[in-house]
Short mmCIF file of C-alpha atoms and ligand atoms in Angstrom, two decimals:
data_model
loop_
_atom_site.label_atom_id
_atom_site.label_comp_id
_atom_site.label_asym_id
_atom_site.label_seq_id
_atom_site.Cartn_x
_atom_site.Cartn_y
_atom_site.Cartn_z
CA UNK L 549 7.44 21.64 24.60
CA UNK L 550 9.10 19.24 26.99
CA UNK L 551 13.29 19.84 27.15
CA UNK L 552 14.92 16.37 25.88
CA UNK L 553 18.76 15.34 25.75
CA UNK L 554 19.72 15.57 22.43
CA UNK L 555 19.55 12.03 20.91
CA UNK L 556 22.02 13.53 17.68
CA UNK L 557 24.19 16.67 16.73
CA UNK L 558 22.40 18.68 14.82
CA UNK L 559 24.77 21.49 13.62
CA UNK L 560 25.24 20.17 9.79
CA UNK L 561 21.41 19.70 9.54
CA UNK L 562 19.11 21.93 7.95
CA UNK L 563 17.06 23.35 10.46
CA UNK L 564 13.24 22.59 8.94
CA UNK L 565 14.66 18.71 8.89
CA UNK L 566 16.57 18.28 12.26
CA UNK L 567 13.31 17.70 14.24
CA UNK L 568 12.58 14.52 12.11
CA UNK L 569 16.26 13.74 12.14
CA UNK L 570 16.04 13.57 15.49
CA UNK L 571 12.66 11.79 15.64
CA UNK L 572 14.46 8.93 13.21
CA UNK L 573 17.63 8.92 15.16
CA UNK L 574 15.29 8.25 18.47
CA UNK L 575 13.79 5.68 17.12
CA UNK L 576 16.78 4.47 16.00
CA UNK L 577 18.63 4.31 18.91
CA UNK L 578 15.12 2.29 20.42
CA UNK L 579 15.71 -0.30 18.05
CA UNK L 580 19.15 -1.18 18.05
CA UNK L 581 18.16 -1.90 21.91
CA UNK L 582 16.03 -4.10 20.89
CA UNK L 583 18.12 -5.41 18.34
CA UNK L 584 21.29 -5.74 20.35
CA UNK L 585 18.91 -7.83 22.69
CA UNK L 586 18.75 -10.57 19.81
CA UNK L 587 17.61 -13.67 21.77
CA UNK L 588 17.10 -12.11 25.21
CA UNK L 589 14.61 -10.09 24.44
CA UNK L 590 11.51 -11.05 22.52
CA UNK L 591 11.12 -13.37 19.38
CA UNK L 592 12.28 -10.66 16.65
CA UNK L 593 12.61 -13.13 13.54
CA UNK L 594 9.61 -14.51 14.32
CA UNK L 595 6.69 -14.67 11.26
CA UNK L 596 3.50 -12.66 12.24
CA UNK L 597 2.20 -12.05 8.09
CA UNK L 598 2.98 -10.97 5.13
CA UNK L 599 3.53 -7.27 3.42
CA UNK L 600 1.81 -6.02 0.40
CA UNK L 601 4.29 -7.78 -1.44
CA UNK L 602 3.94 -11.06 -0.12
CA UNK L 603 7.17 -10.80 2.01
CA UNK L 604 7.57 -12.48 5.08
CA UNK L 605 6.48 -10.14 7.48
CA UNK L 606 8.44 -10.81 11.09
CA UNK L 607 7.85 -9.77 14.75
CA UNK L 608 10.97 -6.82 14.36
CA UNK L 609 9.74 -5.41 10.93
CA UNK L 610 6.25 -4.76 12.71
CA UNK L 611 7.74 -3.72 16.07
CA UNK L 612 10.36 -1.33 13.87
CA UNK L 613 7.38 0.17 12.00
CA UNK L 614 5.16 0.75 14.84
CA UNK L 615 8.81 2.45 16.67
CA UNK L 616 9.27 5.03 13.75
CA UNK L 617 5.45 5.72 13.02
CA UNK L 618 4.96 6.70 17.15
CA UNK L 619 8.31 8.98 16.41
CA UNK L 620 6.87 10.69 13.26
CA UNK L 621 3.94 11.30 14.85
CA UNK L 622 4.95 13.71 17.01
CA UNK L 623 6.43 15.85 13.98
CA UNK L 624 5.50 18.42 10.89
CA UNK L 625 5.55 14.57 8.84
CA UNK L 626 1.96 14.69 7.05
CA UNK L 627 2.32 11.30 5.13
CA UNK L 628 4.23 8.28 6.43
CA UNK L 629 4.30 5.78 3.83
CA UNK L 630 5.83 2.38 4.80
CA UNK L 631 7.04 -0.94 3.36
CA UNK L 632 5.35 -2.76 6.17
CA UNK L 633 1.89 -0.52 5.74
CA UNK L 634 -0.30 -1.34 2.42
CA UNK L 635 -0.93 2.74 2.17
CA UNK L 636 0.36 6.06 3.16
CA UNK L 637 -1.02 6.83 6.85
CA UNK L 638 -1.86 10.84 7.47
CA UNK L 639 -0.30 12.16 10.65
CA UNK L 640 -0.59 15.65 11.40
CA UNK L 641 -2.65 17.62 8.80
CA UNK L 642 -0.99 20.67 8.40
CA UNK L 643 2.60 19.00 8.65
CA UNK L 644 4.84 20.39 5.77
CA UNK L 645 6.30 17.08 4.91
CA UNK L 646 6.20 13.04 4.13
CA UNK L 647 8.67 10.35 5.42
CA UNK L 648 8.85 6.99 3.78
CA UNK L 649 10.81 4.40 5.41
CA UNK L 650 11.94 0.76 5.35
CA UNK L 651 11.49 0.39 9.15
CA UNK L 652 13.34 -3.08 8.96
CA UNK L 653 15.70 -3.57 6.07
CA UNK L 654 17.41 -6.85 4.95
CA UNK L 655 14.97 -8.99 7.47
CA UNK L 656 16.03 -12.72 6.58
CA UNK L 657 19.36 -11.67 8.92
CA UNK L 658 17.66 -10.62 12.11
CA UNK L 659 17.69 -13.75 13.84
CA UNK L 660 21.55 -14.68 12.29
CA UNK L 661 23.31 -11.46 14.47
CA UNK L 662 24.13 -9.74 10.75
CA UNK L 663 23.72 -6.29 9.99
CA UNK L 664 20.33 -5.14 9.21
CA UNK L 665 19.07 -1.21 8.32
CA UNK L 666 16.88 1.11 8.32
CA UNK L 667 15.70 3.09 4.75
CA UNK L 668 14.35 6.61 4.87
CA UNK L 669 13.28 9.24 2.64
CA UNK L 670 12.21 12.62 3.49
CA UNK L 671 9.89 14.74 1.00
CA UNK L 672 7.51 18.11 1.33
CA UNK L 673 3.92 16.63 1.09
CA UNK L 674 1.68 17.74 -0.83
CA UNK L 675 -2.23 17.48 -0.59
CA UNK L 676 -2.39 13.81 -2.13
CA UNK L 677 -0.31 10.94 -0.75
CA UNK L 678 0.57 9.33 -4.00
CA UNK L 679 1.62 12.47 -5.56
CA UNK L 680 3.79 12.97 -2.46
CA UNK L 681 5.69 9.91 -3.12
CA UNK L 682 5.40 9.10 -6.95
CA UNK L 683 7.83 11.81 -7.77
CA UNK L 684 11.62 11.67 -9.70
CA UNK L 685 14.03 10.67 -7.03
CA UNK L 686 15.67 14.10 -7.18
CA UNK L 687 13.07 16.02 -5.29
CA UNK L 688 14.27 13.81 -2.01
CA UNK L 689 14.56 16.19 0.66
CA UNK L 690 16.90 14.32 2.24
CA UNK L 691 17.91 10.45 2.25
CA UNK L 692 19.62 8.21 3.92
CA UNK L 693 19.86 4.67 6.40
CA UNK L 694 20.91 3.70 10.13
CA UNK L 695 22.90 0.51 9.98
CA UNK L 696 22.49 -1.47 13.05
CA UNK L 697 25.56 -3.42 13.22
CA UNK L 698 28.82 -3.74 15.86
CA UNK L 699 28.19 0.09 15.71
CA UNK L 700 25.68 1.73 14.62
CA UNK L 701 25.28 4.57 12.09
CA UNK L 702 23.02 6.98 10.59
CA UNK L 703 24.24 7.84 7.20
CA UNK L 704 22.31 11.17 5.35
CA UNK L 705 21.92 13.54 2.61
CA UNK L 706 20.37 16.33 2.06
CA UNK L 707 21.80 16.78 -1.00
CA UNK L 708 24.57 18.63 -0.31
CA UNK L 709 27.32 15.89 -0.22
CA UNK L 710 27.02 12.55 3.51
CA UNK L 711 26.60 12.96 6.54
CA UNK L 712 27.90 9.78 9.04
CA UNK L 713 26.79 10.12 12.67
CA UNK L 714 27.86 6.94 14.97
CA UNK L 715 25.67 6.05 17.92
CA UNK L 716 27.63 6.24 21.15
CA UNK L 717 26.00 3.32 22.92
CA UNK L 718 26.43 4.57 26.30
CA UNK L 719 25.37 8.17 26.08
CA UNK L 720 22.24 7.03 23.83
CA UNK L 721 23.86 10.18 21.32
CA UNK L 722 24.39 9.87 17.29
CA UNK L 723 27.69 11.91 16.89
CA UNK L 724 28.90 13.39 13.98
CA UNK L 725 31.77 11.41 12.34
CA UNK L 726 31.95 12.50 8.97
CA UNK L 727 30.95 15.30 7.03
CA UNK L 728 31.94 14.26 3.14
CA UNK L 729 31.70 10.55 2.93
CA UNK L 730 33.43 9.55 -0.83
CA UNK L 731 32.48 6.01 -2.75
CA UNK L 732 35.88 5.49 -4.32
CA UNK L 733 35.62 5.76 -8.14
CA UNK L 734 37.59 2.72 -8.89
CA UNK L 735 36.82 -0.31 -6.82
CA UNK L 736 37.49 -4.21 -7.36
CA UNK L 737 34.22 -5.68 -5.25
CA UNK L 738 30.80 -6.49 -6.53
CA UNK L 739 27.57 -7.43 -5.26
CA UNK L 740 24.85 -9.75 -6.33
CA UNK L 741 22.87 -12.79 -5.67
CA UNK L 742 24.46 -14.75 -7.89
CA UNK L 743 21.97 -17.88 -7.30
CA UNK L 744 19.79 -16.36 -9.77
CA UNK L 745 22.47 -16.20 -12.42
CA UNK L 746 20.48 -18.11 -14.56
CA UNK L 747 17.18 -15.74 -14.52
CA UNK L 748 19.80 -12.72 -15.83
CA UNK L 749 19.90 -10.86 -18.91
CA UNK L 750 22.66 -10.84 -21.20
CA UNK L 751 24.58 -8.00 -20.06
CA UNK L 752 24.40 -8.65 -16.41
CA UNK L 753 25.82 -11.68 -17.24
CA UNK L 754 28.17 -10.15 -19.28
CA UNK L 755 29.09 -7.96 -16.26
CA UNK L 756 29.67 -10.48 -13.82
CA UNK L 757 31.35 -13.03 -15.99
CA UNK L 758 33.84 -10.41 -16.47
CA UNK L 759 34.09 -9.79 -13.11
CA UNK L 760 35.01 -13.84 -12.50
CA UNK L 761 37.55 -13.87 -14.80
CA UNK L 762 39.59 -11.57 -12.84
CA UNK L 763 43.07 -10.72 -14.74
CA UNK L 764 42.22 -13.40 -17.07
CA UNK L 765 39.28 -11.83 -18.63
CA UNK L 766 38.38 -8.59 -20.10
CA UNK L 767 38.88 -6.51 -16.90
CA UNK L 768 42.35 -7.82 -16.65
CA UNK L 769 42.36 -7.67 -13.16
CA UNK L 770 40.65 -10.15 -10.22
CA UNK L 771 37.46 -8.74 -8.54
CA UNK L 772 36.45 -9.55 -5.20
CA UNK L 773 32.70 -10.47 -3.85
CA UNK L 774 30.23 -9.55 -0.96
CA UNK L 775 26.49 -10.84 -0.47
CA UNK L 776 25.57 -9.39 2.95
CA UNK L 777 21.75 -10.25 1.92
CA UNK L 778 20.77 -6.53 3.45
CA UNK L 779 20.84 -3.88 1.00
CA UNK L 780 22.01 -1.20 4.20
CA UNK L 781 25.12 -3.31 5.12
CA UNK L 782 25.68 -4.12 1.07
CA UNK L 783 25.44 0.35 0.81
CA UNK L 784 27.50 0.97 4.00
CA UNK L 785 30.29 -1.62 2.94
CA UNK L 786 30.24 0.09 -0.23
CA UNK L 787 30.00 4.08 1.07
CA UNK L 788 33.21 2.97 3.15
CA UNK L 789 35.47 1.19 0.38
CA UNK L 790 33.92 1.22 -2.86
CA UNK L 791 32.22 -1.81 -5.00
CA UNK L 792 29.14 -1.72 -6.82
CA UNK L 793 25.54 -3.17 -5.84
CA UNK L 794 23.20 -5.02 -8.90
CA UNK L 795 19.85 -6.24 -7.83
CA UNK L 796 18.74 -6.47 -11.79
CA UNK L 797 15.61 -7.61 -13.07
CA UNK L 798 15.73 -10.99 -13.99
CA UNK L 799 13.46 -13.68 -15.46
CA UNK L 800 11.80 -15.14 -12.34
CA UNK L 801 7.85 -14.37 -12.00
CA UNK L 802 7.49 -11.48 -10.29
CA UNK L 803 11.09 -10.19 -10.54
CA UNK L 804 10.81 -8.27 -14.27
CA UNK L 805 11.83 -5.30 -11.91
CA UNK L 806 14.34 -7.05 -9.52
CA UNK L 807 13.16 -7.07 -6.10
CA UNK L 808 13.67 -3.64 -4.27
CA UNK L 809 10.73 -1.33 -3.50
CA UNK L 810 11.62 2.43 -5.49
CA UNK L 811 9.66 4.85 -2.56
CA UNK L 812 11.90 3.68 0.21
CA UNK L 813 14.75 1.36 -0.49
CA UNK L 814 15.87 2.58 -4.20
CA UNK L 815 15.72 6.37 -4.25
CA UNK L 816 17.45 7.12 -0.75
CA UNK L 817 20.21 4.98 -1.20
CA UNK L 818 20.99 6.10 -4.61
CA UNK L 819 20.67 9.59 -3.29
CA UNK L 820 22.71 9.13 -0.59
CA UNK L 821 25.49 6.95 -3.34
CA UNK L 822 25.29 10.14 -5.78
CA UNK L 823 26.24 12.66 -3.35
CA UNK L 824 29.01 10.32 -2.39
CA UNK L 825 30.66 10.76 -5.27
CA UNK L 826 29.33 7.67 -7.00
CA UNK L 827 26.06 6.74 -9.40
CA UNK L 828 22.92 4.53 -9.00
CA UNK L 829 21.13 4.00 -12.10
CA UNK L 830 18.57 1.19 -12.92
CA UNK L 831 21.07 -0.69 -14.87
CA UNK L 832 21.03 1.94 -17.87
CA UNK L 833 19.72 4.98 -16.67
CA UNK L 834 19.86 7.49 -13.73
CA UNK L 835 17.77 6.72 -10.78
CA UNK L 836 17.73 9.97 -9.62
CA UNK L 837 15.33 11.06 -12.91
CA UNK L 838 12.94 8.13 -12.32
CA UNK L 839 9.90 8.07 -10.08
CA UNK L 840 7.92 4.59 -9.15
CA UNK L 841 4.07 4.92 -10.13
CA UNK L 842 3.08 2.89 -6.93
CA UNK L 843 4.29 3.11 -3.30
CA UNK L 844 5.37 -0.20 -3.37
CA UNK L 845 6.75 -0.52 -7.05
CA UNK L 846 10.58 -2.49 -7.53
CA UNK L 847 12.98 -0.84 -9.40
CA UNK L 848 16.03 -3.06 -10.33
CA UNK L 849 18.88 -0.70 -8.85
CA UNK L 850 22.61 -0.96 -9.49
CA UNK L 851 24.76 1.64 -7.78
CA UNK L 852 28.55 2.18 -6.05
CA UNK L 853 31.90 3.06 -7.76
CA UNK L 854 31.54 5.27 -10.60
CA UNK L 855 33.86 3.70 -12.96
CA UNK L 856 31.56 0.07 -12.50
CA UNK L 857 28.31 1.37 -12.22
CA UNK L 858 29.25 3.16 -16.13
CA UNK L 859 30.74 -0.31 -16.88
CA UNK L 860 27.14 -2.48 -16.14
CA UNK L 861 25.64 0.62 -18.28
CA UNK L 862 28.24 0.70 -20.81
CA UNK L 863 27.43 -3.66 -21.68
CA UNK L 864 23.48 -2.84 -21.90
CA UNK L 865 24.32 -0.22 -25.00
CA UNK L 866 26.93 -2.28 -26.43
CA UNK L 867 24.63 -5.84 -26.06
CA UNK L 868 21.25 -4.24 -27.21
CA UNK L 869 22.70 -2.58 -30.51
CA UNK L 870 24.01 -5.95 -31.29
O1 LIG D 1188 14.59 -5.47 1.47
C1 LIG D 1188 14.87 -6.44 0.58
C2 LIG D 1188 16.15 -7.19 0.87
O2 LIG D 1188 16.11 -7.86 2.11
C3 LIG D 1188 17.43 -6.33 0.82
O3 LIG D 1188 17.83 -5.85 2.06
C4 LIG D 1188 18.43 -7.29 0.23
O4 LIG D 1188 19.41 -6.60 -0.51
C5 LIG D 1188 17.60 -8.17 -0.64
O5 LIG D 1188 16.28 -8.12 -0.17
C6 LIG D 1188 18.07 -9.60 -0.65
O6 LIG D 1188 17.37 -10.28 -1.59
P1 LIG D 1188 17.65 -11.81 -1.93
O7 LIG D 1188 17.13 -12.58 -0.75
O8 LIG D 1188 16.87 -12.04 -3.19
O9 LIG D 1188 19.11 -11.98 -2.11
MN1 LIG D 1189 14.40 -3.66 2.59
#
């Protein structure tokens, strides 16, 4: 093997995991390059297809995927599933585990100079892809997200309370900032696209109504809102000063199960949100016991501050035994 200049501290990582912690953070630090280009470099926002889903598939979420799958190549990752891929892709053989990944997270804000991520999920593969993947959230190896932003950071568990590591730009190094990031259990902010306020259930309603009548309402006291529009910057904001996250379900065709993909966007950040002290359930229930039965199946997610996440729970009992 070639000698390389470490691209991330290692010492807090299990040792089995740090060579694909270090093949994410390389890529990682690759594409914030590119991403700190904006303009300069080449078009990033610009449309080249569409994913499984139908999203909007743009120049930086292919360039992103094609930067992490040459990374995980080159490790023990068997299976690489991806948003931006319709199936899981075998890499080496006899590699002892699977990676799935939003490459390019919260797209619609590349070419706006906004925060945008990247998702990942680390499992031990087994012989059949979907079996690899379509398992509870709790047998995540690790999970976690790089946010590339005025800094950048690569937030992880593996499931033994965060890990933050900031990118010093100029040494090309992730460096270990914290070792026990805490979600506040009380927090005032929320988050949600409240455009489709009209597509909600009852208690998400209920929630947020709440939540605008501030020391007037029920909550006797005013919340606050955020709508970054990228579910990484919406998780960071929240890992550093509390709030809670709803992308529900909601009426709209298509959107019975919200909007974000279980595999790779759900599980990791509500991994990453339960071993920082908080919860991430699917509006009711724990995420962490729930497993998608596709590699590209939504889950509506709600996660952050304890105390809120057990409040949007608490008005689905109360308004279905009505
Ligand atoms: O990956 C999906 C995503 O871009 C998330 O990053 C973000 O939270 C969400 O979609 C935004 O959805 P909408 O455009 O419906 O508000
Ligand atoms: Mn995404």
């Amino acid at each position: 093997m070639t000698s390389h200049a470490p691209v991330i501290d290692t010492a807090h990582i299990p040792a089995p995991l740090a060579p694909i912690i270090e093949a994410l953070a390389a890529a990682a630090v690759e594409l914030d390059a590119v991403i700190g280009r904006g303009p300069l470099g080449q078009s990033l926002g610009a449309q080249v297809g569409e994913n499984t889903d139908g999203d909007t598939q743009k120049a930086l979420d292919v360039q992103a995927d094609e930067m992490f799958a040459a990374r995980m190549r080159q490790t023990d990752v068997r299976w690489y599933a991806s948003e931006e891929q319709d199936s899981a892709q075998e890499m080496t053989p006899q590699g002892a585990y699977a990676v799935a990944i939003d490459p390019l997270d919260g797209s619609s804000n590349i070419d706006v100079n906004v925060s945008i991520g990247t998702i990942f999920s680390i499992l031990d593969a087994r012989d059949d892809a979907e079996a690899t993947f379509l398992r509870p959230a709790s047998e995540q190896l690790a999970g976690g997200y790089v946010i590339y932003g005025p800094h950048c950071a690569l937030v992880v568990t593996f499931g033994d309370g965060v890990l933050m590591f900031v990118l010093d730009r100029e040494k090309g190094v992730f460096v270990l900032a914290e070792t026990a990031l805490r979600i506040p259990d009380e927090a005032r902010e929320f988050a949600i696209n409240a455009s489709n306020r009209r597509h909600w259930k009852d208690p998400v309603r209920a929630y947020v109504d709440a939540c605008l009548a501030g020391a007037d309402g029920p909550r006797g006291c005013d919340f606050n809102m955020r709508w970054v529009g990228s579910l990484v910057a919406e998780a960071h904001r929240i890992l550093s000063r509390g709030g809670v996250f709803l992308y529900p379900g909601d009426a709209r065709q298509g959107y019975a199960r919200g909007r974000l993909r279980m595999v790779y966007e759900c599980a990791p950040i509500a991994f990453v949100a339960e071993q920082a002290g908080g919860l991430a359930t699917d509006g009711q229930a724990s995420l962490m016991a729930q497993q998608a039965d596709g590699l590209h199946a939504r889950s509506p997610l709600v996660f952050g501050s304890a105390e809120e996440v057990r409040e949007v729970a608490r008005l689905h009992a109360e308004i279905a035994a009505r």
